[in-house]
Coordinates of C-alpha atoms and ligand atoms in Angstrom, one line a residue:
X1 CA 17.0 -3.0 -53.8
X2 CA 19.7 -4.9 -51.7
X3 CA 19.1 -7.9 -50.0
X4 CA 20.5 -9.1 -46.9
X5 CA 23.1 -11.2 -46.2
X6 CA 22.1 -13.9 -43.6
X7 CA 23.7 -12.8 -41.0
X8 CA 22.3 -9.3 -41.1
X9 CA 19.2 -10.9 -41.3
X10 CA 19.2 -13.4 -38.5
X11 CA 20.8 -10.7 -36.4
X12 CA 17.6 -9.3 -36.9
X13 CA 15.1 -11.7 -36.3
X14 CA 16.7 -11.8 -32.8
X15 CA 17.0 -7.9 -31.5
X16 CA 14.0 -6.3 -33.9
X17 CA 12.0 -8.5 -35.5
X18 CA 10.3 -5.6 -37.5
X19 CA 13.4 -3.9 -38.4
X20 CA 15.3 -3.7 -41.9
X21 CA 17.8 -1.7 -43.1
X22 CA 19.6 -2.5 -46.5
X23 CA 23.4 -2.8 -45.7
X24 CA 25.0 0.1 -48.0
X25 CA 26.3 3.4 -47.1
X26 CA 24.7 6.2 -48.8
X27 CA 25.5 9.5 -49.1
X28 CA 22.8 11.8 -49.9
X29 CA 22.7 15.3 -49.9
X30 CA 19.1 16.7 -50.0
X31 CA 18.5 19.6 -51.7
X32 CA 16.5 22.0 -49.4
X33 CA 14.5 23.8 -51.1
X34 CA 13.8 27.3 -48.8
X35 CA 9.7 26.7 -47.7
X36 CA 7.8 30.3 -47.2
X37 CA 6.9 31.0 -44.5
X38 CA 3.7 30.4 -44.1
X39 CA 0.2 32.4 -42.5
X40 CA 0.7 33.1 -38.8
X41 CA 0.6 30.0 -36.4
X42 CA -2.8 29.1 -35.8
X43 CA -1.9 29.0 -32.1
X44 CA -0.3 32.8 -32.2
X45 CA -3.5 33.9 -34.1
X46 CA -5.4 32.9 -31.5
X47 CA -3.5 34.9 -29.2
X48 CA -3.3 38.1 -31.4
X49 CA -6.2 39.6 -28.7
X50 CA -4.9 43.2 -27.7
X51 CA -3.4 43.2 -23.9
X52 CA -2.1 39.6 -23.8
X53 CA -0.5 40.0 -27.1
X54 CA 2.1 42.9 -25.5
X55 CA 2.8 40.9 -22.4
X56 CA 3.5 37.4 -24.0
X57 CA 5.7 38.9 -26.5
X58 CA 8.0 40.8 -23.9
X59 CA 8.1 37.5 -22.0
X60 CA 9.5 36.3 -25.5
X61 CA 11.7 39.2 -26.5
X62 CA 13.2 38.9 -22.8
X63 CA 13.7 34.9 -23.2
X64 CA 14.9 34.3 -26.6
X65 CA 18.2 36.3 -27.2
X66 CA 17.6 36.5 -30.4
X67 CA 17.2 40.0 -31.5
X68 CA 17.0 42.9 -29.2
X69 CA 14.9 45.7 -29.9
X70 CA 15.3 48.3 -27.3
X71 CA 12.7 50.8 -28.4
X72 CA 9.3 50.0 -27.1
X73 CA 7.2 51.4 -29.7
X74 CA 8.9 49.3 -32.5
X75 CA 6.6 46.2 -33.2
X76 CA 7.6 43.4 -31.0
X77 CA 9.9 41.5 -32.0
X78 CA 8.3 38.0 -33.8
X79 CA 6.3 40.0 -35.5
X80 CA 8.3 42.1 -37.4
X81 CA 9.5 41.4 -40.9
X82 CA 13.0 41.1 -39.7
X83 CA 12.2 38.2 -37.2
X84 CA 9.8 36.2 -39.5
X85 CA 12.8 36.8 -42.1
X86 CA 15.2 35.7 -39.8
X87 CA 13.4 32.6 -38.9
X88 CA 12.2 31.7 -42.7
X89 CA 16.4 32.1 -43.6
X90 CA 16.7 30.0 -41.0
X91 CA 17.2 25.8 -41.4
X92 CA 17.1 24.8 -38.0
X93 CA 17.6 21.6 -38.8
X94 CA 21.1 22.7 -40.1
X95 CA 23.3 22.8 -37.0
X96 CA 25.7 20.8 -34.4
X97 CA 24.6 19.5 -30.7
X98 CA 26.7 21.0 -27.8
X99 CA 27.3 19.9 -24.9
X100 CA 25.6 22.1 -22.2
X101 CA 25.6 20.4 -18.4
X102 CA 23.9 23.8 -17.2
X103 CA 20.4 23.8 -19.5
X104 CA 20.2 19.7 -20.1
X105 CA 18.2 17.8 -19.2
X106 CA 15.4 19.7 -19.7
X107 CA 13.8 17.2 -16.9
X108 CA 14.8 14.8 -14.6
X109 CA 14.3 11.5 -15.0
X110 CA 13.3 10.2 -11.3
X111 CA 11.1 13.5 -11.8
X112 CA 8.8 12.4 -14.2
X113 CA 6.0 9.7 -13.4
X114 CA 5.0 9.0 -16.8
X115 CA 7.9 7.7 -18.2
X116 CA 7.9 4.1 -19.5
X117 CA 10.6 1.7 -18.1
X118 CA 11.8 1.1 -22.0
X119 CA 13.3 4.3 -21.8
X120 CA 14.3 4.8 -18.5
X121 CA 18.0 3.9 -19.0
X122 CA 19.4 5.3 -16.0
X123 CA 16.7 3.3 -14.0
X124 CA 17.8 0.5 -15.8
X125 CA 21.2 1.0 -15.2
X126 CA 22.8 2.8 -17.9
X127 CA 26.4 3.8 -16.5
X128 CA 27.0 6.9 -18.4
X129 CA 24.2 9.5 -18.5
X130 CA 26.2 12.4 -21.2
X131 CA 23.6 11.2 -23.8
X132 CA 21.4 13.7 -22.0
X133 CA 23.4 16.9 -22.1
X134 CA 22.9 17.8 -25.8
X135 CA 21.5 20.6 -27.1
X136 CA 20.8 21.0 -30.5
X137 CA 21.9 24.8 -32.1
X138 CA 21.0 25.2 -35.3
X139 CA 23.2 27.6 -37.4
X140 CA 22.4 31.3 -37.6
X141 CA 19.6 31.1 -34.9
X142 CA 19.0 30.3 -31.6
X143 CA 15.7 27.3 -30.9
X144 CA 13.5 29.6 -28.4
X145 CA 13.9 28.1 -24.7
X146 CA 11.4 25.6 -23.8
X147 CA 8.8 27.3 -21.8
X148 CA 6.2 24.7 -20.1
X149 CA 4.0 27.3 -19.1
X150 CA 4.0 29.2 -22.3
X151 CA 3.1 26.2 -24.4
X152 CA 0.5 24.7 -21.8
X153 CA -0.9 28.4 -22.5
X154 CA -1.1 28.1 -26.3
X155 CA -2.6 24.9 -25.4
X156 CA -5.5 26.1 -23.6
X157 CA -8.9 24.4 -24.5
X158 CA -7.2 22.3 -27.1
X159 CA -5.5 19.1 -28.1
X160 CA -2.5 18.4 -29.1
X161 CA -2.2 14.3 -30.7
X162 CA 0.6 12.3 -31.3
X163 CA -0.1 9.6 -33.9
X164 CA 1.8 6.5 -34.8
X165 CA 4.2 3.8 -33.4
X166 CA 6.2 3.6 -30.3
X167 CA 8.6 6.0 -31.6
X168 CA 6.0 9.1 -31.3
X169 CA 5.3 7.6 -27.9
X170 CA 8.5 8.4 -26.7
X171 CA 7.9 11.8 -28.5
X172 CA 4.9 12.0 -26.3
X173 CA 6.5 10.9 -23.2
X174 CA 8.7 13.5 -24.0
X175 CA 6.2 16.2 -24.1
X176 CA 4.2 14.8 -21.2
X177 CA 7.6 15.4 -19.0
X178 CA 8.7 18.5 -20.6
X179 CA 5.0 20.0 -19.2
X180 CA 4.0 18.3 -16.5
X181 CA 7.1 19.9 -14.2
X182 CA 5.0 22.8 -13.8
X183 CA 1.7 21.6 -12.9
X184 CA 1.2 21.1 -9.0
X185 CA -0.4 17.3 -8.0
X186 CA -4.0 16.8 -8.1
X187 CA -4.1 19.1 -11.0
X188 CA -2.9 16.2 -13.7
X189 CA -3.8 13.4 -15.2
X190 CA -2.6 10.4 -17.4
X191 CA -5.2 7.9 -18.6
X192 CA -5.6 4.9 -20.8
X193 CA -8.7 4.2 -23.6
X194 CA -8.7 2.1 -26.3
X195 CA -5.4 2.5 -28.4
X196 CA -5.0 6.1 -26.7
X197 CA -2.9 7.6 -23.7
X198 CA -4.2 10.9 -22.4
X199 CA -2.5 13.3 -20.5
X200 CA -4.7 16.3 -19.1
X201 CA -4.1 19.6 -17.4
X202 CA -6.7 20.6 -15.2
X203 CA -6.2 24.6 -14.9
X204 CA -5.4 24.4 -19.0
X205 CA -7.9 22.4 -20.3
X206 CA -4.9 21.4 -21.8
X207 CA -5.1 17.8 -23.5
X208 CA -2.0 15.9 -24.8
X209 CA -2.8 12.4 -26.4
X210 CA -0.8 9.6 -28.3
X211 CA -3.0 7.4 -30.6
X212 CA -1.3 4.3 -31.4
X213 CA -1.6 4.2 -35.3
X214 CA 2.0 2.0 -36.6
X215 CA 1.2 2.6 -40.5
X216 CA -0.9 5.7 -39.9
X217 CA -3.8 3.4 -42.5
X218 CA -5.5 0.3 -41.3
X219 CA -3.6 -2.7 -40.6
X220 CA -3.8 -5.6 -38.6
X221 CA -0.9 -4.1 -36.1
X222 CA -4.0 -1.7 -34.8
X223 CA -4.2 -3.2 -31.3
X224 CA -1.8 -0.9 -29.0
X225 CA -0.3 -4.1 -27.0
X226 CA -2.1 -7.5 -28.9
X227 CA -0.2 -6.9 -32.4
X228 CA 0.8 -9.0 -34.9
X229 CA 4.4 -8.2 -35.4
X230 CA 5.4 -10.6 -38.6
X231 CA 2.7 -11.7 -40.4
X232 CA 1.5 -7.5 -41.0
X233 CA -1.3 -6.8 -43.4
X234 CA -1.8 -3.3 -44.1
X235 CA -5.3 -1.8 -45.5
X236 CA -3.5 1.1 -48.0
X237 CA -6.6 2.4 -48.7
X238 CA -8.6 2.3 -45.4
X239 CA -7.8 5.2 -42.6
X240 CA -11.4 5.5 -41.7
X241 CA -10.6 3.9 -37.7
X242 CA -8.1 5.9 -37.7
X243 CA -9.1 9.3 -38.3
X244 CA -12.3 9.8 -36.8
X245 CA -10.2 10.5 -33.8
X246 CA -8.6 13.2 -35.2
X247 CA -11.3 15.2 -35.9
X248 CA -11.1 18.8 -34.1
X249 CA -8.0 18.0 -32.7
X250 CA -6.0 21.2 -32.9
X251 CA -2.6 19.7 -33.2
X252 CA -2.1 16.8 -34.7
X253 CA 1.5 15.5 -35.3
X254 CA 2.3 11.9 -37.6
X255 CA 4.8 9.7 -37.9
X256 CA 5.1 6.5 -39.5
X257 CA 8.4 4.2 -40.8
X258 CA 10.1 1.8 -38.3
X259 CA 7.0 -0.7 -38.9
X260 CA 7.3 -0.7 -42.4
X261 CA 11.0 -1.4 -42.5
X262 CA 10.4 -5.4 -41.8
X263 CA 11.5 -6.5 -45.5
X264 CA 11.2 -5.2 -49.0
X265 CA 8.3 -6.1 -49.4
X266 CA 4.6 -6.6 -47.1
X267 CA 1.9 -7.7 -47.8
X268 CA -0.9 -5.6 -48.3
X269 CA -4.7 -4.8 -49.9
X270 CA -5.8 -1.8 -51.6
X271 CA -9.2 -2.2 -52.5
X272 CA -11.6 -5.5 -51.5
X273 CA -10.1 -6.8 -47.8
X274 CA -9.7 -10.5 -50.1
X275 CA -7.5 -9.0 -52.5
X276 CA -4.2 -9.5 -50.3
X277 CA -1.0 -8.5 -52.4
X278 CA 2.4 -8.1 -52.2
X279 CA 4.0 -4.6 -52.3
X280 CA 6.7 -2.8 -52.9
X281 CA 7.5 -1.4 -49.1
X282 CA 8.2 2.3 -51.1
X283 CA 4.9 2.1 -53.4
X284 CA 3.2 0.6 -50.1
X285 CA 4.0 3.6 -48.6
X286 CA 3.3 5.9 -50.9
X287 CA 0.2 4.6 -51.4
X288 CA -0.6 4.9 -47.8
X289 CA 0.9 8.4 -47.3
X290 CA -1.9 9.5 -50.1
X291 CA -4.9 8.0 -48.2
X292 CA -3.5 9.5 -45.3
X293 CA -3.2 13.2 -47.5
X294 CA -6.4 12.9 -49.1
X295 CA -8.2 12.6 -46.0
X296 CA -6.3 15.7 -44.6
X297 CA -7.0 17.6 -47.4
X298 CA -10.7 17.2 -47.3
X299 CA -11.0 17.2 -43.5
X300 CA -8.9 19.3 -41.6
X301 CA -9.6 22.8 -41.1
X302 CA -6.4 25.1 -41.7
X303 CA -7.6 28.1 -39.9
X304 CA -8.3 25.6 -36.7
X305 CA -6.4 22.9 -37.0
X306 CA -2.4 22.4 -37.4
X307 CA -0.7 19.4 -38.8
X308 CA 3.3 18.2 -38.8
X309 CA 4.2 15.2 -40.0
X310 CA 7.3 13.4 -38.2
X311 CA 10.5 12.5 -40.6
X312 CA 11.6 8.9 -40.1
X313 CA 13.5 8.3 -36.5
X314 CA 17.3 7.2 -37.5
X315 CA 18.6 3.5 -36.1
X316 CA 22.0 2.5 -35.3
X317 CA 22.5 -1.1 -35.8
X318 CA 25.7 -1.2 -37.3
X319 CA 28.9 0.3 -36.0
X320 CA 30.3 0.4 -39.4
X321 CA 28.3 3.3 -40.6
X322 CA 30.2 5.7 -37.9
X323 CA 33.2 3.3 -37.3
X324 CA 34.1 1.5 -41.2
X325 CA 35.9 -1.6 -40.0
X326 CA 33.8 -2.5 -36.6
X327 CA 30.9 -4.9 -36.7
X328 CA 28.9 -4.2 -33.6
X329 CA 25.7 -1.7 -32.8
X330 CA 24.7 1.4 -30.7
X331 CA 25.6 -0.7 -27.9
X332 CA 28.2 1.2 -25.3
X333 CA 28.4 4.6 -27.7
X334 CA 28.6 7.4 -25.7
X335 CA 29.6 10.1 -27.5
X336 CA 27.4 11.6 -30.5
X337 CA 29.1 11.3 -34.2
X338 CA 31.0 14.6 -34.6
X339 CA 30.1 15.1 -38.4
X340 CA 29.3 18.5 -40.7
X341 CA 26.0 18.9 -41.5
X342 CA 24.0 18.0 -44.8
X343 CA 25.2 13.9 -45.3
X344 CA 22.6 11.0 -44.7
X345 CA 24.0 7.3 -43.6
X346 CA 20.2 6.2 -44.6
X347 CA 20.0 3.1 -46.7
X348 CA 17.9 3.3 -50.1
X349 CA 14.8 2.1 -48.7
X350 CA 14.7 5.3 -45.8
X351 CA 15.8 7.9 -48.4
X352 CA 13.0 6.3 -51.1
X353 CA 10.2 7.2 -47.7
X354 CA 11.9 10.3 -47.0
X355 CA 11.6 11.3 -50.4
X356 CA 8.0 10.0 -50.7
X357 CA 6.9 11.5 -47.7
X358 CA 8.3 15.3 -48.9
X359 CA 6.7 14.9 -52.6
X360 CA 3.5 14.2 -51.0
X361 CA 3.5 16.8 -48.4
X362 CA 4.4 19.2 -51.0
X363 CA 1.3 17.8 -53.4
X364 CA -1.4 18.9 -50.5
X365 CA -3.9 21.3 -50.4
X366 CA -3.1 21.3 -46.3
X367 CA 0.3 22.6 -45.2
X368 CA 1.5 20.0 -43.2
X369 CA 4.8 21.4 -41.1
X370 CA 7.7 18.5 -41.9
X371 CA 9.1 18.0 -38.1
X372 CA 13.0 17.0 -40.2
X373 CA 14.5 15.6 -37.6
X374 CA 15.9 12.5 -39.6
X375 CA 19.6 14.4 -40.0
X376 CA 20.0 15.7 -36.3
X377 CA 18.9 12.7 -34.9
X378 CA 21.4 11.0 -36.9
X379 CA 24.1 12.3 -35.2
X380 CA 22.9 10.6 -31.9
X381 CA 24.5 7.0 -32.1
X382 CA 24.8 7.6 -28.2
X383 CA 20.9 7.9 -27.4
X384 CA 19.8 4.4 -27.7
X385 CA 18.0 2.9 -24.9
X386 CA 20.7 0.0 -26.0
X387 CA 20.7 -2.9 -23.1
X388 CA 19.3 -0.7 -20.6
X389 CA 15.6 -1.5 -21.5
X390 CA 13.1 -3.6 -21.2
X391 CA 11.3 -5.7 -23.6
X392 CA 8.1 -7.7 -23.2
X393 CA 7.9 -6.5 -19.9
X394 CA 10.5 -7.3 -19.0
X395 CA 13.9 -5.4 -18.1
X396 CA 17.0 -7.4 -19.5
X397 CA 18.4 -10.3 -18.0
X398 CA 22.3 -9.8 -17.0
X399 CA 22.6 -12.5 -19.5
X400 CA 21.0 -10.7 -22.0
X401 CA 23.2 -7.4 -21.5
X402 CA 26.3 -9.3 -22.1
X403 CA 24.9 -10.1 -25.4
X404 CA 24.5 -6.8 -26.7
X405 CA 24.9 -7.8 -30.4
X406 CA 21.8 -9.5 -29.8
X407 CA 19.5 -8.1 -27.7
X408 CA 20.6 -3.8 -28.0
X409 CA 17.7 -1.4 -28.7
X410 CA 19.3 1.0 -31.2
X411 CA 16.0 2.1 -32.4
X412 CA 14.4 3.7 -29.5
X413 CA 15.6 6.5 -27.1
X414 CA 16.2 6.8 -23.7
X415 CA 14.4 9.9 -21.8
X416 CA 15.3 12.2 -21.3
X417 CA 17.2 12.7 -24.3
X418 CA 17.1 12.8 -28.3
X419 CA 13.0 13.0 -28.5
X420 CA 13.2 16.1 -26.2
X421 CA 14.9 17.8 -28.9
X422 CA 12.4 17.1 -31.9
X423 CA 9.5 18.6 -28.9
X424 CA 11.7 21.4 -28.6
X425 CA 11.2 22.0 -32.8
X426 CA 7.9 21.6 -32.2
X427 CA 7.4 24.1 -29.8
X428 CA 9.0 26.4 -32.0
X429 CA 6.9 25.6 -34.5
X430 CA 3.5 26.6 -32.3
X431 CA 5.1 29.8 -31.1
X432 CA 6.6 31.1 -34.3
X433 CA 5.4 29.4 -37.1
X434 CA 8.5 29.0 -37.9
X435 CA 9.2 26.3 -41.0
Ligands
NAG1 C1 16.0 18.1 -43.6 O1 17.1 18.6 -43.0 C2 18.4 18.2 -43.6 C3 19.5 18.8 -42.7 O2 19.4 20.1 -42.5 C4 18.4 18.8 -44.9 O3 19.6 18.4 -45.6 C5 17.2 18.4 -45.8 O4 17.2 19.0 -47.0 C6 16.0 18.7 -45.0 N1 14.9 18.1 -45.8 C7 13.8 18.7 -46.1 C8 12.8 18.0 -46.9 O5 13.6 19.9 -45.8
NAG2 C1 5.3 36.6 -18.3 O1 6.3 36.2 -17.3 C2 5.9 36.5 -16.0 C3 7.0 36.2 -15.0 O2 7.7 35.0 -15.4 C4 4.6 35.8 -15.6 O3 4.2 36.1 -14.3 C5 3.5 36.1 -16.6 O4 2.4 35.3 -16.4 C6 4.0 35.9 -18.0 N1 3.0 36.3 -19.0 C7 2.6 35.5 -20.0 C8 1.6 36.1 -20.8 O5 3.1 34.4 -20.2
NAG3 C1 19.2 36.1 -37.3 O1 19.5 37.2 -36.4 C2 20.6 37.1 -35.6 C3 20.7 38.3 -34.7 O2 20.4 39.5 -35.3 C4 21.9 37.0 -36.6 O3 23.0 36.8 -35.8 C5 21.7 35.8 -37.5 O4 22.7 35.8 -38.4 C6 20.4 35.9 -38.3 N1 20.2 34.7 -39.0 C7 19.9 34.7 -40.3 C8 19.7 33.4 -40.9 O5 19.7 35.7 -40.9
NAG4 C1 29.8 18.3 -18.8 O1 29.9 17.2 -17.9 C2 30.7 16.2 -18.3 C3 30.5 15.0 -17.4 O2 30.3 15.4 -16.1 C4 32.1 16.7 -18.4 O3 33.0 15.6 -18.8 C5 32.2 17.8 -19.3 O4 33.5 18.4 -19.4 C6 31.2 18.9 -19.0 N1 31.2 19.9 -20.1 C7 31.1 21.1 -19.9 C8 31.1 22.0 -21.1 O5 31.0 21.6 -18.8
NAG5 C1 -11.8 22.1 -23.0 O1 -11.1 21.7 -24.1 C2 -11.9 21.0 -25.1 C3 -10.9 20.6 -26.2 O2 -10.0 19.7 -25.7 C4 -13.0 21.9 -25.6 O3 -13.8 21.2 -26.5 C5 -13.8 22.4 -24.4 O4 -14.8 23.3 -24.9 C6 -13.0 23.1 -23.4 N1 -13.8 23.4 -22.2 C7 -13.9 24.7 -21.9 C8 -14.7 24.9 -20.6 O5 -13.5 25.6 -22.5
NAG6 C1 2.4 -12.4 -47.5 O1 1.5 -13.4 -47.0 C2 1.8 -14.7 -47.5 C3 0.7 -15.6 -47.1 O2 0.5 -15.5 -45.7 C4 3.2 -15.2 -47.0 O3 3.5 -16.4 -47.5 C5 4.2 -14.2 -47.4 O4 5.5 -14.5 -46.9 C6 3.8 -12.8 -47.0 N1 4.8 -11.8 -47.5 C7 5.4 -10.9 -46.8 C8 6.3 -10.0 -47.5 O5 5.3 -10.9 -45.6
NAG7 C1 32.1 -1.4 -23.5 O1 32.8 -0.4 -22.7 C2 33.5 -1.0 -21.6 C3 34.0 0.2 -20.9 O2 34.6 1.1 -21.7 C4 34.5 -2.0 -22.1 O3 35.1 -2.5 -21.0 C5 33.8 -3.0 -22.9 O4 34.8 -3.9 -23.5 C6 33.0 -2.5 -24.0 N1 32.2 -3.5 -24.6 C7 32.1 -3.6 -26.0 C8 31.3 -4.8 -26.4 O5 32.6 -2.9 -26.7

């Protein structure tokens, strides 16, 4: 494991206290090994009822582009071997982002109440706005087309719970945009309790909820706004405060990585709350992730309940990874990196948790749907929220902006933008079961 150089690391203390990357290009090429497909989606079983089954499918076949059957006593279309073929050949996280004025952004940003001003960068003043024109197409298929309606309809008399730090609450400001568009005043809600955000849809009974939960066990980083950010103590073995909230939620989606990238190590217990040790951040991790797993495994209910798992949310601190020679950050990239597919710019440490967190979904009893948007987002050294945030409450001073190597966010995203995409996956996901 590298260690810093001191200027790495007091560039650090100053824009992310929190955040650590080791300073070494890596090239990795992950070896994907081709999941089966699994059972049907929970949330299409649900639907498999005769009479709605034919008409939601034809509003599918019409929408998607993606194979067109023109007899009407053939199966419809998702369901037929072909399609569920189609989709398992499929790596939809193998693909390019295109530019596409006409379709992006999914939402407007002045027309959506629930975004947070941290990632409101045109509020704040962000002078180019191409960062949200992307669309991500994956090779050899085509991502269905967001449909608010549809998904608020799979949603019905359910919950769908976004767990972990404040990059899944972007992902759930995301989702809270992406459906609220479609639901008249009066008819929708957003409140706050304890460590929670809910957003409800009346006519749906549709609930969408992010649970702040930064190292998805126990730590002492629990407390949505009054955290510790430094002086971290995680509880590898505890999840107990966590989880009870989880119970009968029908969709639950995890993420966890940003907080544990502080330094090599952190300090942590795994047994008696006295017995405070020193970890490994990698064996930390691991030994969190199986906490985590075991309680899945004995808890969750496959035939009800449906569980993805996040993959770590790429940063862009340092222009050399893109740009060899430059020594800056994310701060005034506009463009996203025009690269192949298939190569990783992660240091050690994020390919050790990526690596953990695939052995150990592959170890459960649960199938927990990986969300792999690790390489994809990589691409997206433009998505920052950069100086055009706020932080403490505060937006940046103009004094602050013209210190960008300082004070730039290259670790969240501006909405809309790159967290639209991974909701996008997701909603594939929960109409096709796609993996
Ligand atoms: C995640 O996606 C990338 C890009 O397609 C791929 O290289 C990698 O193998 C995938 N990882 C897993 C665990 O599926
Ligand atoms: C199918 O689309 C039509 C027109 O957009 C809509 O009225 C209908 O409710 C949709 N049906 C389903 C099941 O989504
Ligand atoms: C999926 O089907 C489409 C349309 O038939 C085809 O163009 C594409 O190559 C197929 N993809 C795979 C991975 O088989
Ligand atoms: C999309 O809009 C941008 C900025 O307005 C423009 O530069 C670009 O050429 C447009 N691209 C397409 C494909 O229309
Ligand atoms: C509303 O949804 C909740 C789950 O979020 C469910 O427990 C409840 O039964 C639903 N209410 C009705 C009237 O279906
Ligand atoms: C662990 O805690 C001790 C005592 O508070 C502290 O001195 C040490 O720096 C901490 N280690 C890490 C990695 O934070
Ligand atoms: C950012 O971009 C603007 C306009 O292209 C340029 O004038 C400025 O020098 C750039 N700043 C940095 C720090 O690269």
């Amino acid at each position: 494991m590298q260690t810093l150089t001191q200027k790495h690391q007091k560039r650090r203390d100053t824009i992310l206290p929190w955040q650590v990357s080791n300073c070494k290009m890596t090239m990795l090429s992950v070896s994907s090994a081709p999941r089966v497909l699994s059972l049907f989606p929970l949330a299409l079983a649900s639907l498999l009822v005769v009479g709605t089954v034919r008409l939601l499918l034809e509003n599918c076949s019409d929408s998607e582009n993606v194979i067109s059957h023109s007899s009407a006593i053939e199966p419809p279309p998702f369901l037929s071997t072909s399609f569920l073929s189609n989709w398992s050949q499929c790596n939809i996280y193998d693909g390019k982002w295109v530019l596409d004025n006409a379709s992006r952004p999914l939402y407007k940003e002045e027309d959506c109440p629930y975004l947070a001003n941290q990632v409101t960068c045109q509020k704040n003043r962000r002078p180019d706005s191409l960062y949200q024109n992307w669309r991500w197409e994956p090779n050899g298929c085509t991502l269905p087309r967001f449909d608010a309606r549809k998904l608020l309809e799979l949603l019905r008399n359910k919950r769908l719970m976004f767990t972990g730090d404040s990059i899944q609450r972007s992902q759930f400001q995301s989702m809270v945009c992406l459906l609220q568009s479609v639901i008249p005043d009066g008819k929708k809600s957003i409140y706050r309790e304890p460590g929670m955000k809910i957003f409800k849809a009346e006519d749906f009974n549709a609930t969408v909820v992010f649970y702040w939960a930064p190292f998805i066990v126990e730590s002492n980083s629990d407390h949505a706004v009054k955290h510790t950010v430094r002086k971290r103590l995680v509880k590898l073995d505890s999840i107990e405060k966590h989880s009870q909230h989880y119970k009968g939620v029908d969709v639950l989606v995890f993420e966890s990585y940003v907080w544990w990238m502080y330094s090599a190590l952190i300090n942590a217990t795994n047994g008696p709350p006295y017995n405070v040790k020193e970890y490994k951040v990698s064996t930390a991790y691991e030994l969190a992730l199986r906490t985590w797993a075991n309680w899945i495994d004995t808890n969750i209910n496959p035939q009800t309940q449906k569980v993805f798992f996040t993959s770590s949310s790429p940063t862009h601190l340092w222009s050399w990874q893109w740009r060899p020679g430059s020594d800056e950050n994310c701060f005034n990239e506009t463009y996203p990196i025009k690269e192949g597919s298939g190569s990783y710019w992660r240091s050690e440490l994020s390919i050790d948790i990526m690596k953990t967190l695939t052995d150990v979904l592959h170890e459960m009893k649960i199938k927990v749907n990986l969300l792999n948007i690790t390489q994809l987002s990589e691409y997206r050294k433009d998505g920052h929220t950069s100086v055009y945030t706020e932080r403490r409450g505060k937006l940046l001073t103009s004094e602050e902006r013209s210190n960008p190597k300082t004070t730039a966010d290259c670790i969240h995203w501006c909405l809309p933008g790159v967290p639209d995409t991974w909701n996008e996956i997701l909603y594939a996901h929960l109409l096709y079961g796609i993996n």
